[in-house]
Short mmCIF file of C-alpha atoms in Angstrom, two decimals:
data_model
loop_
_atom_site.label_atom_id
_atom_site.label_comp_id
_atom_site.label_asym_id
_atom_site.label_seq_id
_atom_site.Cartn_x
_atom_site.Cartn_y
_atom_site.Cartn_z
CA MET A 6 4.50 -19.33 35.71
CA LYS A 7 1.28 -17.02 34.54
CA GLN A 8 2.29 -14.10 32.34
CA LEU A 9 1.72 -10.63 34.18
CA PRO A 10 -1.40 -8.60 33.58
CA LEU A 11 -1.04 -5.97 30.55
CA LEU A 12 -1.18 -2.88 33.03
CA LEU A 13 1.68 -4.32 35.14
CA ALA A 14 3.97 -5.30 31.98
CA ALA A 15 3.34 -1.54 30.92
CA GLY A 16 4.36 -0.13 34.37
CA ILE A 17 1.25 1.14 35.38
CA LEU A 18 -0.46 0.52 38.68
CA LEU A 19 -2.88 3.05 40.24
CA THR A 20 -6.67 2.74 41.26
CA ALA A 21 -9.73 2.67 39.19
CA PRO A 22 -12.75 5.09 39.58
CA ALA A 23 -15.58 3.66 42.13
CA SER A 24 -17.81 2.62 39.26
CA ALA A 25 -15.72 -0.49 38.22
CA GLN A 26 -16.33 -3.92 39.53
CA THR A 27 -12.49 -4.81 39.89
CA ALA A 28 -9.90 -2.28 40.55
CA ALA A 29 -7.61 -1.70 37.35
CA PRO A 30 -4.37 0.49 37.38
CA VAL A 31 -4.18 3.95 35.53
CA PRO A 32 -1.96 6.71 36.22
CA LYS A 33 -3.17 9.73 37.90
CA PRO A 34 -2.48 11.89 35.34
CA VAL A 35 -4.33 9.64 32.85
CA ALA A 36 -7.05 9.17 35.51
CA LYS A 37 -7.29 12.63 35.58
CA ALA A 38 -7.15 13.69 31.92
CA LEU A 39 -9.98 10.85 31.21
CA THR A 40 -12.58 12.99 33.53
CA LYS A 41 -11.96 15.71 31.11
CA VAL A 42 -13.77 14.43 28.45
CA LYS A 43 -16.85 16.52 27.38
CA PRO A 44 -20.46 15.22 26.17
CA GLU A 45 -20.75 18.76 24.67
CA ASP A 46 -17.48 18.90 22.93
CA ILE A 47 -18.21 15.67 21.10
CA LYS A 48 -21.71 17.06 19.86
CA ALA A 49 -20.00 20.42 18.87
CA HIS A 50 -17.66 18.09 16.36
CA ILE A 51 -20.81 16.09 15.33
CA GLN A 52 -22.89 19.48 14.94
CA TYR A 53 -19.99 20.98 12.45
CA LEU A 54 -19.22 17.83 10.47
CA ALA A 55 -22.97 16.80 9.98
CA ASP A 56 -24.06 20.33 8.97
CA ASP A 57 -26.24 20.84 5.81
CA ARG A 58 -22.99 23.09 4.60
CA LEU A 59 -21.22 19.95 4.18
CA LEU A 60 -23.53 18.43 1.73
CA GLY A 61 -22.77 14.94 3.50
CA ARG A 62 -18.89 15.03 3.08
CA LYS A 63 -18.59 13.07 -0.25
CA PRO A 64 -14.85 12.29 -1.21
CA GLY A 65 -14.02 15.00 -4.08
CA THR A 66 -16.47 17.55 -3.12
CA PRO A 67 -16.04 21.01 -1.56
CA GLY A 68 -18.19 19.55 1.43
CA TYR A 69 -15.68 16.97 1.91
CA GLN A 70 -12.82 19.49 1.92
CA MET A 71 -14.42 21.33 4.48
CA ALA A 72 -14.30 18.43 6.73
CA VAL A 73 -10.69 17.81 6.20
CA ASP A 74 -10.12 21.39 6.98
CA TYR A 75 -11.90 21.35 10.07
CA VAL A 76 -10.50 18.32 11.56
CA THR A 77 -7.10 19.68 10.72
CA SER A 78 -7.79 22.86 12.51
CA GLN A 79 -8.95 20.69 15.61
CA LEU A 80 -5.89 18.56 15.04
CA LYS A 81 -3.50 21.77 15.11
CA ARG A 82 -5.51 23.23 17.97
CA PHE A 83 -4.79 20.21 20.29
CA GLY A 84 -0.80 20.42 19.45
CA VAL A 85 -1.25 17.26 17.36
CA GLU A 86 2.11 17.22 15.04
CA PRO A 87 1.38 17.05 10.95
CA ALA A 88 2.24 13.42 9.91
CA GLY A 89 0.91 13.63 6.28
CA GLU A 90 3.00 13.96 2.81
CA ASP A 91 5.23 17.01 2.27
CA GLY A 92 5.23 18.00 6.04
CA GLY A 93 1.48 18.80 6.01
CA PHE A 94 -1.84 16.99 7.71
CA THR A 95 -2.90 15.34 4.30
CA GLN A 96 -1.87 12.30 2.13
CA ARG A 97 -3.62 12.60 -1.27
CA VAL A 98 -5.65 9.78 -2.43
CA ARG A 99 -6.55 9.66 -6.24
CA LEU A 100 -9.51 8.10 -6.98
CA ARG A 101 -10.78 6.51 -10.15
CA ARG A 102 -14.44 5.75 -10.44
CA ALA A 103 -14.87 3.31 -13.55
CA THR A 104 -17.97 2.35 -15.25
CA THR A 105 -18.67 -0.36 -17.50
CA LYS A 106 -19.67 0.87 -21.06
CA PRO A 107 -22.78 -0.48 -22.97
CA GLY A 108 -22.09 -2.49 -25.51
CA ALA A 109 -20.21 -5.46 -23.58
CA THR A 110 -20.06 -8.55 -25.89
CA ILE A 111 -20.34 -11.87 -23.95
CA THR A 112 -20.54 -15.44 -25.60
CA TYR A 113 -20.74 -18.58 -24.08
CA GLN A 114 -20.16 -21.47 -26.57
CA PRO A 115 -21.74 -24.47 -25.16
CA THR A 116 -20.23 -28.43 -25.48
CA GLY A 117 -22.36 -30.66 -27.22
CA GLY A 118 -25.95 -30.73 -26.14
CA SER A 119 -25.40 -28.14 -23.64
CA LEU A 120 -27.95 -25.50 -22.55
CA PRO A 121 -27.28 -21.88 -23.70
CA LEU A 122 -26.34 -18.83 -21.30
CA ALA A 123 -27.97 -15.80 -22.32
CA PRO A 124 -25.56 -12.85 -22.38
CA ALA A 125 -27.91 -10.89 -20.19
CA GLU A 126 -27.22 -13.59 -17.59
CA VAL A 127 -23.31 -11.84 -16.96
CA HIS A 128 -22.72 -8.41 -16.03
CA LEU A 129 -18.98 -7.28 -16.27
CA TYR A 130 -17.39 -4.97 -13.63
CA PRO A 131 -15.36 -2.35 -15.32
CA HIS A 132 -11.69 -2.88 -15.48
CA PRO A 133 -9.93 0.06 -13.58
CA GLU A 134 -6.92 0.17 -15.63
CA GLN A 135 -7.78 -1.19 -19.31
CA PRO A 136 -10.01 1.06 -21.24
CA SER A 137 -10.29 -1.70 -23.55
CA SER A 138 -10.32 -5.42 -22.55
CA ARG A 139 -10.74 -8.81 -23.84
CA LEU A 140 -11.41 -12.57 -22.41
CA ALA A 141 -10.59 -15.05 -24.92
CA PRO A 142 -12.90 -18.30 -25.06
CA THR A 143 -11.85 -19.69 -21.62
CA GLY A 144 -13.17 -22.60 -19.81
CA LEU A 145 -15.31 -22.33 -16.35
CA ALA A 146 -15.22 -24.04 -12.99
CA PHE A 147 -17.57 -23.51 -10.29
CA ALA A 148 -15.39 -23.46 -7.09
CA GLY A 149 -18.46 -23.44 -4.20
CA TYR A 150 -17.64 -20.45 -1.95
CA GLY A 151 -14.20 -19.61 -3.43
CA ILE A 152 -12.66 -20.80 -0.04
CA SER A 153 -9.16 -22.00 0.52
CA ALA A 154 -8.51 -22.59 3.98
CA PRO A 155 -7.05 -25.54 5.15
CA ASP A 156 -6.20 -24.30 8.66
CA GLN A 157 -10.09 -24.79 8.62
CA GLY A 158 -10.43 -27.96 7.66
CA TYR A 159 -11.75 -26.49 4.18
CA ASP A 160 -10.98 -25.90 0.79
CA ASP A 161 -12.95 -25.50 -2.25
CA TYR A 162 -10.56 -25.63 -4.85
CA GLN A 163 -9.24 -29.22 -3.56
CA SER A 164 -8.78 -31.33 -6.67
CA LEU A 165 -10.34 -28.43 -8.77
CA ASP A 166 -8.08 -27.62 -12.11
CA VAL A 167 -9.07 -23.53 -12.64
CA LYS A 168 -5.96 -22.70 -14.29
CA GLY A 169 -6.59 -20.41 -17.18
CA LYS A 170 -10.25 -20.42 -16.27
CA VAL A 171 -12.90 -18.36 -15.25
CA VAL A 172 -14.30 -19.20 -11.48
CA VAL A 173 -17.73 -19.23 -10.71
CA ILE A 174 -18.40 -18.94 -6.73
CA VAL A 175 -21.36 -17.72 -4.64
CA ARG A 176 -21.04 -15.97 -1.45
CA GLY A 177 -21.14 -17.58 1.54
CA ALA A 178 -18.66 -19.48 4.46
CA PRO A 179 -19.04 -22.71 6.09
CA ARG A 180 -21.12 -22.53 9.34
CA SER A 181 -18.41 -23.98 11.26
CA PHE A 182 -16.20 -20.76 10.74
CA PRO A 183 -16.13 -18.53 13.63
CA SER A 184 -17.88 -15.38 12.73
CA THR A 185 -15.19 -13.18 12.23
CA VAL A 186 -13.20 -15.79 9.72
CA ALA A 187 -16.52 -16.45 8.28
CA SER A 188 -16.71 -12.54 7.45
CA ALA A 189 -13.08 -12.40 6.15
CA SER A 190 -13.68 -15.18 4.10
CA GLN A 191 -16.42 -13.60 2.06
CA ASP A 192 -14.26 -10.47 1.18
CA GLN A 193 -14.35 -9.67 -2.46
CA THR A 194 -10.72 -8.84 -2.56
CA LEU A 195 -9.74 -12.17 -0.66
CA LEU A 196 -11.91 -14.61 -3.36
CA VAL A 197 -10.19 -12.89 -6.22
CA GLN A 198 -6.75 -13.15 -4.37
CA THR A 199 -7.58 -16.90 -3.92
CA ALA A 200 -8.76 -17.60 -7.23
CA ALA A 201 -5.56 -16.00 -8.95
CA ARG A 202 -3.40 -17.71 -6.63
CA HIS A 203 -5.02 -20.92 -7.84
CA GLY A 204 -4.26 -19.62 -11.70
CA ALA A 205 -7.74 -18.26 -12.66
CA VAL A 206 -8.03 -15.43 -15.39
CA GLY A 207 -11.90 -14.53 -14.18
CA VAL A 208 -13.96 -14.68 -11.51
CA LEU A 209 -18.01 -14.24 -11.44
CA PHE A 210 -20.13 -14.04 -8.60
CA ALA A 211 -22.97 -15.98 -8.90
CA SER A 212 -26.44 -15.47 -7.19
CA ALA A 213 -27.85 -18.86 -5.84
CA ARG A 214 -31.36 -17.46 -5.81
CA PRO A 215 -33.56 -15.57 -8.31
CA VAL A 216 -33.95 -11.98 -8.12
CA PRO A 217 -37.11 -9.82 -8.11
CA ALA A 218 -37.92 -7.94 -11.18
CA ALA A 219 -36.88 -4.73 -9.73
CA ALA A 220 -33.35 -5.95 -8.98
CA ILE A 221 -33.01 -7.34 -12.29
CA ALA A 222 -33.65 -3.89 -13.88
CA ALA A 223 -31.08 -2.42 -11.42
CA THR A 224 -28.28 -4.62 -12.94
CA ALA A 225 -29.18 -3.65 -16.36
CA ARG A 226 -27.64 -0.15 -15.25
CA PRO A 227 -23.79 -0.02 -15.90
CA ILE A 228 -21.63 -1.21 -13.05
CA THR A 229 -19.61 1.22 -11.32
CA THR A 230 -16.38 0.82 -9.09
CA THR A 231 -14.18 3.17 -7.48
CA SER A 232 -10.40 2.27 -6.83
CA VAL A 233 -7.50 4.13 -5.75
CA LEU A 234 -4.72 4.91 -7.99
CA GLY A 235 -0.80 4.84 -7.19
CA ALA A 236 1.67 7.26 -8.76
CA ASP A 237 2.42 4.56 -11.49
CA GLY A 238 -1.39 5.12 -12.34
CA LYS A 239 -2.41 1.12 -11.45
CA VAL A 240 -4.52 0.44 -8.73
CA ALA A 241 -3.11 0.63 -5.41
CA ALA A 242 -6.52 -0.19 -3.71
CA ALA A 243 -9.88 -1.63 -4.69
CA ARG A 244 -12.16 -3.66 -3.58
CA GLY A 245 -12.22 -6.94 -5.84
CA PHE A 246 -9.33 -6.09 -8.34
CA ILE A 247 -5.82 -6.90 -7.55
CA SER A 248 -3.34 -5.27 -10.06
CA GLY A 249 -0.98 -7.44 -11.65
CA SER A 250 -3.07 -10.70 -10.29
CA GLY A 251 -3.67 -12.42 -13.66
CA VAL A 252 -7.33 -11.81 -12.72
CA GLY A 253 -8.71 -9.52 -15.63
CA MET A 254 -12.12 -10.48 -15.40
CA THR A 255 -14.78 -10.07 -12.53
CA GLY A 256 -18.44 -9.74 -12.99
CA THR A 257 -21.66 -11.26 -11.79
CA LEU A 258 -23.79 -14.17 -12.98
CA SER A 259 -27.71 -14.72 -12.57
CA ALA A 260 -29.35 -17.44 -10.59
CA ALA A 261 -30.60 -18.61 -13.81
CA GLY A 262 -27.15 -18.23 -15.45
CA LEU A 263 -25.77 -20.62 -12.67
CA GLN A 264 -28.34 -23.13 -13.07
CA ALA A 265 -27.84 -23.68 -16.34
CA LEU A 266 -23.72 -23.86 -16.20
CA LEU A 267 -24.33 -26.43 -13.40
CA LEU A 268 -27.17 -28.40 -15.24
CA ASN A 269 -24.81 -28.44 -18.41
CA ALA A 270 -22.14 -30.42 -15.75
CA ALA A 271 -24.78 -32.85 -14.66
CA SER A 272 -25.53 -31.15 -11.40
CA ASP A 273 -27.78 -28.56 -10.02
CA THR A 274 -27.95 -25.47 -7.86
CA ALA A 275 -29.82 -27.21 -5.19
CA THR A 276 -27.34 -30.20 -4.87
CA VAL A 277 -24.50 -27.97 -4.59
CA MET A 278 -25.58 -25.68 -2.20
CA SER A 279 -27.00 -28.63 -0.11
CA SER A 280 -23.49 -29.86 0.13
CA LEU A 281 -21.97 -26.31 1.08
CA ARG A 282 -24.48 -25.64 3.81
CA GLN A 283 -23.21 -29.00 5.14
CA GLY A 284 -19.66 -27.45 5.17
CA GLN A 285 -18.63 -30.06 2.09
CA PRO A 286 -16.89 -28.17 -0.58
CA ALA A 287 -18.78 -29.15 -4.20
CA PRO A 288 -16.40 -28.22 -7.01
CA VAL A 289 -17.93 -28.50 -10.47
CA ALA A 290 -15.89 -28.79 -13.85
CA LEU A 291 -18.31 -26.89 -16.02
CA ARG A 292 -18.59 -27.56 -19.69
CA GLY A 293 -18.34 -24.77 -22.52
CA THR A 294 -15.99 -21.78 -22.97
CA LEU A 295 -16.97 -18.24 -22.10
CA ALA A 296 -15.70 -15.08 -24.22
CA ALA A 297 -16.11 -11.47 -23.56
CA SER A 298 -15.15 -7.79 -24.74
CA TRP A 299 -15.84 -4.73 -23.38
CA GLU A 300 -15.01 -0.93 -22.53
CA SER A 301 -14.59 1.05 -19.56
CA GLY A 302 -15.11 4.70 -18.72
CA TYR A 303 -12.91 6.59 -16.11
CA GLN A 304 -13.98 9.74 -13.85
CA ASP A 305 -10.62 10.48 -11.90
CA PHE A 306 -10.68 12.70 -9.06
CA GLU A 307 -8.67 13.46 -5.71
CA SER A 308 -9.54 13.43 -2.29
CA TYR A 309 -7.47 12.98 1.01
CA ASN A 310 -6.59 11.04 4.25
CA VAL A 311 -5.84 13.49 7.29
CA VAL A 312 -2.65 12.24 9.51
CA GLY A 313 -1.62 13.71 12.48
CA LYS A 314 0.98 12.78 15.23
CA ILE A 315 1.53 12.48 18.90
CA THR A 316 5.53 11.49 19.63
CA GLY A 317 6.27 9.14 22.02
CA SER A 318 8.36 9.57 25.34
CA ASP A 319 10.83 6.57 24.49
CA ALA A 320 13.48 7.20 22.64
CA THR A 321 13.05 3.80 21.06
CA LEU A 322 9.78 2.97 20.88
CA ARG A 323 8.63 6.42 19.56
CA GLN A 324 9.55 4.74 16.24
CA GLU A 325 6.54 2.66 16.68
CA TYR A 326 3.19 3.82 15.98
CA VAL A 327 -0.43 2.98 17.51
CA VAL A 328 -3.04 4.24 15.09
CA HIS A 329 -6.59 5.86 15.92
CA SER A 330 -8.53 5.78 13.08
CA ALA A 331 -12.31 6.90 12.06
CA HIS A 332 -13.62 7.72 8.19
CA LEU A 333 -14.40 11.03 7.45
CA ASP A 334 -16.52 10.84 4.59
CA HIS A 335 -20.52 10.07 3.94
CA LEU A 336 -22.41 9.46 1.03
CA GLY A 337 -23.35 13.11 -0.27
CA VAL A 338 -26.47 14.53 -1.80
CA GLY A 339 -28.52 11.48 -2.93
CA ALA A 340 -32.30 10.64 -3.61
CA PRO A 341 -34.90 12.14 -1.65
CA VAL A 342 -36.32 10.42 1.54
CA LYS A 343 -39.25 12.32 3.50
CA GLY A 344 -38.30 15.46 1.32
CA ASP A 345 -34.57 15.63 2.45
CA SER A 346 -31.64 14.67 -0.05
CA ILE A 347 -28.32 15.67 2.30
CA TYR A 348 -26.97 12.26 3.52
CA ASN A 349 -25.53 14.26 6.56
CA GLY A 350 -23.59 11.15 8.26
CA ALA A 351 -24.34 12.66 11.89
CA HIS A 352 -23.73 9.13 13.77
CA ASP A 353 -21.88 7.79 10.39
CA ASN A 354 -19.38 8.82 10.79
CA ALA A 355 -18.96 12.12 12.50
CA SER A 356 -19.67 10.70 15.86
CA GLY A 357 -16.45 8.60 15.14
CA VAL A 358 -14.26 11.51 13.86
CA ALA A 359 -15.29 13.36 16.96
CA SER A 360 -14.08 10.66 19.12
CA VAL A 361 -10.73 10.45 17.46
CA LEU A 362 -10.53 14.41 17.70
CA GLU A 363 -11.48 14.14 21.46
CA ILE A 364 -8.79 11.37 21.80
CA ALA A 365 -6.35 13.83 20.45
CA ARG A 366 -7.82 16.73 23.06
CA LEU A 367 -7.03 13.76 26.00
CA TYR A 368 -3.24 13.73 24.86
CA SER A 369 -3.29 17.51 25.09
CA ASN A 370 -3.90 17.28 28.35
CA LEU A 371 -1.18 14.47 29.40
CA LYS A 372 2.15 16.18 29.82
CA GLN A 373 3.93 12.61 29.94
CA LYS A 374 2.88 10.93 26.52
CA PRO A 375 3.11 7.15 26.29
CA LYS A 376 6.28 5.39 25.17
CA ARG A 377 4.96 4.69 21.49
CA SER A 378 3.88 7.37 19.28
CA VAL A 379 0.18 7.67 18.33
CA LEU A 380 -1.20 8.49 14.73
CA LEU A 381 -4.59 10.01 14.21
CA VAL A 382 -5.92 9.19 10.97
CA LEU A 383 -9.19 10.50 8.95
CA GLN A 384 -9.84 8.51 5.95
CA THR A 385 -11.69 8.99 3.13
CA GLY A 386 -13.43 6.62 0.44
CA GLU A 387 -14.49 4.33 3.37
CA GLU A 388 -18.15 4.43 1.89
CA LEU A 389 -16.49 3.57 -1.43
CA GLY A 390 -15.29 0.24 -0.10
CA LEU A 391 -12.64 1.15 2.64
CA LEU A 392 -10.58 2.83 0.08
CA GLY A 393 -8.73 5.38 2.11
CA SER A 394 -7.94 3.36 4.95
CA ALA A 395 -6.50 0.39 2.12
CA TYR A 396 -4.24 3.20 0.79
CA PHE A 397 -2.82 4.26 4.06
CA ALA A 398 -2.59 0.82 5.50
CA ALA A 399 -0.64 -0.23 2.54
CA ARG A 400 1.34 2.93 1.99
CA PRO A 401 0.92 4.72 5.22
CA THR A 402 3.09 8.15 5.84
CA VAL A 403 5.32 6.52 8.27
CA PRO A 404 7.19 3.39 7.93
CA LYS A 405 4.87 0.44 7.37
CA THR A 406 6.53 -1.92 9.70
CA ALA A 407 6.31 0.71 12.40
CA LEU A 408 2.60 0.32 12.46
CA VAL A 409 1.96 -2.04 15.50
CA ALA A 410 -2.24 -1.85 16.22
CA ASP A 411 -5.42 0.05 14.86
CA VAL A 412 -8.38 1.06 17.23
CA ASN A 413 -10.69 1.89 14.68
CA THR A 414 -14.01 4.01 15.34
CA ASP A 415 -16.78 3.74 12.76
CA MET A 416 -20.40 4.51 13.85
CA PRO A 417 -20.14 3.89 17.58
CA THR A 418 -23.90 3.94 17.75
CA ILE A 419 -24.45 6.61 20.31
CA ILE A 420 -28.20 6.21 20.84
CA ALA A 421 -28.34 4.52 24.60
CA PRO A 422 -26.10 4.22 27.67
CA LEU A 423 -23.00 2.51 26.92
CA LEU A 424 -22.72 -0.49 29.42
CA SER A 425 -21.13 -3.33 27.37
CA VAL A 426 -19.09 -3.61 24.46
CA VAL A 427 -17.68 -5.73 21.68
CA PRO A 428 -14.44 -5.82 20.45
CA LEU A 429 -14.75 -6.69 17.05
CA GLY A 430 -11.20 -8.43 15.92
CA ALA A 431 -9.49 -8.34 19.53
CA ARG A 432 -9.75 -11.62 20.31
CA HIS A 433 -7.35 -12.46 17.46
CA SER A 434 -4.54 -10.86 19.01
CA THR A 435 -3.07 -9.85 22.11
CA LEU A 436 -5.10 -7.00 21.83
CA ALA A 437 -7.64 -8.49 23.65
CA GLN A 438 -5.89 -8.10 27.19
CA PRO A 439 -5.84 -4.09 26.92
CA VAL A 440 -9.50 -4.01 25.68
CA GLU A 441 -10.36 -6.28 28.96
CA ASP A 442 -8.27 -3.89 31.16
CA ALA A 443 -9.59 -0.97 29.90
CA ALA A 444 -12.81 -1.94 29.97
CA ARG A 445 -12.65 -3.10 33.45
CA TYR A 446 -11.47 0.20 34.56
CA LEU A 447 -14.42 1.80 32.99
CA GLY A 448 -17.27 -0.54 34.70
CA LEU A 449 -17.93 -2.05 31.16
CA THR A 450 -18.19 -5.61 30.53
CA VAL A 451 -17.20 -7.18 27.24
CA GLU A 452 -19.46 -9.27 25.39
CA GLU A 453 -19.16 -11.60 22.03
CA ASP A 454 -20.84 -10.24 19.08
CA PRO A 455 -24.75 -10.12 19.37
CA GLU A 456 -25.41 -9.79 15.48
CA PRO A 457 -22.27 -11.85 13.76
CA ASP A 458 -24.26 -11.97 10.36
CA GLN A 459 -23.72 -8.32 9.92
CA ASN A 460 -20.21 -9.25 9.09
CA ARG A 461 -19.00 -5.74 10.89
CA PHE A 462 -15.45 -7.19 11.21
CA ILE A 463 -14.52 -6.84 7.28
CA ARG A 464 -17.05 -3.86 7.03
CA SER A 465 -15.17 -0.99 8.13
CA ASP A 466 -11.66 0.37 8.51
CA GLN A 467 -9.84 -1.92 10.84
CA TYR A 468 -9.97 -4.24 8.26
CA SER A 469 -7.90 -2.67 6.00
CA PHE A 470 -5.30 -2.79 8.60
CA VAL A 471 -5.56 -6.42 9.27
CA ALA A 472 -5.30 -7.33 5.51
CA GLN A 473 -1.87 -5.78 5.79
CA GLY A 474 -0.88 -7.75 9.06
CA ILE A 475 -1.55 -5.28 11.55
CA PRO A 476 -3.64 -6.47 14.87
CA ALA A 477 -6.97 -4.32 14.62
CA LEU A 478 -9.89 -3.70 16.47
CA HIS A 479 -13.52 -2.02 16.45
CA ILE A 480 -15.35 -1.20 19.58
CA LYS A 481 -19.41 -1.69 19.08
CA TYR A 482 -22.16 -1.85 21.91
CA GLY A 483 -22.72 -4.75 23.87
CA ASN A 484 -26.05 -5.77 24.59
CA ARG A 485 -26.59 -4.52 28.11
CA THR A 486 -29.24 -1.98 29.02
CA PRO A 487 -29.77 -0.17 32.36
CA ASP A 488 -33.68 -1.94 32.47
CA GLY A 489 -31.96 -5.17 32.60
CA LYS A 490 -33.54 -6.21 29.30
CA ASN A 491 -29.84 -6.43 27.62
CA ASN A 492 -31.62 -6.26 24.25
CA LEU A 493 -29.81 -3.11 22.77
CA SER A 494 -28.98 -4.78 19.76
CA GLU A 495 -32.81 -5.27 18.97
CA GLN A 496 -32.91 -1.46 19.84
CA VAL A 497 -30.37 -0.72 17.51
CA GLN A 498 -31.83 -2.60 14.60
CA LYS A 499 -35.02 -0.54 14.74
CA TRP A 500 -33.28 2.84 14.98
CA ARG A 501 -30.89 1.65 11.93
CA ALA A 502 -33.86 1.10 9.91
CA LEU A 503 -34.90 4.35 9.87
CA THR A 504 -31.70 6.07 9.90
CA TYR A 505 -28.78 4.43 8.40
CA HIS A 506 -27.65 5.58 5.13
CA LYS A 507 -30.37 8.14 5.14
CA PRO A 508 -30.85 11.61 5.20
CA GLN A 509 -32.21 11.25 8.96
CA ASP A 510 -29.04 10.70 10.26
CA ASP A 511 -28.43 14.18 11.12
CA ILE A 512 -28.03 16.00 14.36
CA ASN A 513 -31.77 16.19 15.09
CA GLY A 514 -31.94 12.24 15.57
CA THR A 515 -31.41 10.32 18.61
CA PHE A 516 -28.01 10.95 20.77
CA ASP A 517 -26.56 9.80 24.13
CA PHE A 518 -23.57 12.03 24.38
CA GLU A 519 -22.39 10.70 27.87
CA ALA A 520 -22.31 7.43 25.42
CA GLY A 521 -20.26 9.08 23.26
CA LYS A 522 -17.66 10.18 26.01
CA LYS A 523 -17.49 6.51 27.39
CA TYR A 524 -16.39 5.27 23.76
CA VAL A 525 -13.84 8.46 23.78
CA GLN A 526 -12.55 7.23 26.92
CA LEU A 527 -12.28 3.45 26.27
CA ASN A 528 -10.69 3.73 22.67
CA PHE A 529 -7.96 6.34 24.12
CA LEU A 530 -7.12 3.93 27.21
CA ILE A 531 -7.05 0.93 24.73
CA GLY A 532 -4.61 3.01 22.38
CA TYR A 533 -2.62 4.14 25.52
CA LEU A 534 -2.21 0.93 27.19
CA VAL A 535 -0.73 -0.58 23.96
CA ALA A 536 1.62 2.50 23.25
CA GLN A 537 2.82 2.13 26.68
CA ASN A 538 3.43 -1.63 26.77
CA PRO A 539 6.97 -2.38 25.66
CA ARG A 540 5.64 -5.81 24.16
CA ARG A 541 4.39 -5.18 20.40
CA PRO A 542 0.87 -6.69 19.92
CA THR A 543 1.07 -9.76 18.09
CA TRP A 544 -1.46 -12.46 16.40
CA ASN A 545 -2.55 -15.15 18.51
CA PRO A 546 -0.47 -18.53 17.87
CA GLY A 547 -2.38 -20.19 14.85
CA ASP A 548 -4.73 -17.44 14.06
CA PHE A 549 -6.52 -17.22 10.76
CA PHE A 550 -5.82 -13.68 10.33
CA GLY A 551 -2.16 -13.77 11.45
CA GLN A 552 -1.39 -16.58 8.84
CA ARG A 553 -2.96 -15.08 6.49
CA PHE A 554 -1.69 -11.39 6.40
CA ALA A 555 1.43 -11.49 8.64
CA GLN A 556 3.41 -8.28 8.30
CA GLN A 557 6.30 -9.21 6.56
CA PRO A 558 9.52 -7.18 7.96
#
C-alpha cells in the first residue's frame, strides 16, 4: 500500500496558487497568511540589523546586544511567547576565547636513523580547560583521513593501533561518499571524537601540500579558538575539542613535517595520498615519540541566543517543537576593504534573521496554530564555529527530546529570483517530503546541490541539530534562472567573491527582496507542515546521520 502524501496525512486539503504546476493543498487561512509577506518588511529588518551603528554584530559587543534587543522587540510585537531562561527571551552563552601562549615546547624523539622533525612544523591549539598542559613522550600513527565509517565500506583505523598515541590525519574524504556524508566526515569535532573512541590522546591535522610563505608566516601567530563554557566551567561546545574525551592535545602539522614522519616509516606523502584518493585507507604506524608542553590564555565574555515560542494547538503535540533558526551574529569591525572596516553582514545573516522574524509575523496572522509548537531561535557565535546553535541544540530551553526538526536559514543569498531550491540535509530524513510539498505549492523545483564541494551542510547551524540526532535542513538557492541559462550558482560565486565576509555586504549591495519573500513563504510552509503532521520526522532507514547521531530518549 502506498503511503499517503504528507499533506493528506496532516489533514490539509485545499488548492494551490495558479503558479504551481501541480495542486498542493494548503488551508485557506494559511494560504491567506502567506500572501501577506511583504518584501519591504524584510528589507526593513535587514536595514536595521546591518546598520553601521551595530558595528557588525560581533558577539559580546554593544552592537550585538542592539541586535538582541531588536529581535526581542519584534518577537514581542508579533505575540511570540518568551522561551529562553528565567521566563525571558534569552539564553546566556558563556564564551571563552583561548590563545596558545608563546613559548610552547615541542620535542620529537626519532627512532634510530629517523629524520628530525623541527618544532616549527607543529602548531598547538590552546587547551580551553587547562591553562598549563603537558603531553608526555607519546607514539604516533598516521590514520589517513581519520574516518571510521564501516557502513560506507571505509575505515582508516582498521588494523591500526592508536591507543595512547597521537593520531596524524589529513582532511578529506573518499570520493565514493555522498556529498553531505563527505562533508560531515571532515567535521573537526567528529574527527576528534573518532580518534578518542579509538583511544588516541592527541590529534594533529596535517597538510598534504606545502603552503605559501605568507601562509607560513600567518601560522607563526598565536592560535586562537573559541568555545562555550557550561555552568561547571567545562567546555560545553567547541569545534574540535570534546571535554573529557581523553584527547588533550590538538594542533596542526606542516606538509614538511608529515613527509618527515612518513619517510621515517618507509613511506611518503605521495604514496599515502594516492591510496586515499583511490578510496583505499593508508594507515601507517609512525616511528619515534612526540612530547609537548604549552600554556593557554583566556578571555571570557557573554553573549546570548534569543528564543521565542508559538504554542501549538494540540493538547499532546504542543509539547513537541519545530525550530526555525538563524544566526544573529557577524564579524564586527575588522581590516578595512576599500576604505570600509565595518562588516555589516546584511546577507550574512541579517537576511536569515529577517526571514525568521517574518515567519513570526506569519504566525501572528494565523488564528489557528499548528498542532506542534514552534520555536524561533536566533543564535550567537555561528561565525565562531556554530557555537550558539551547538549550545542550544545540546542544552535547549525546552526538553531536548521534544525537538523534532530544525529549519535553518543562513545567508539565503537573495540576489536573484528564486525559482529552484536545494534542501541541504533534507534527503537524509522524512523532511524531504514537506520540502517537496511546500516547493510544489510555491511553484519551485527542488534540485541537487550545484556546489557540493562547498560543504555547506556542516558549515551552518542546522548541523548542530543534526549532531544531536535531530533531523534538520537548510534551504539554499538552486540553479534555475529566468533566462533559461540555469547558472545561478555561477552568478553567486562572482557575487560572493566581492561580498562574502567583507564590509561590502551591506544594505547598499545587490538584493532581490521578492526572492526573500519566497524564502519566508517556503521555510514557513515546511515548518508548518512538520508541525501539523502527527508523525514525527525520522531519519531514513540506515542513514549515515541517523546511525551516528540518533537521539537517545
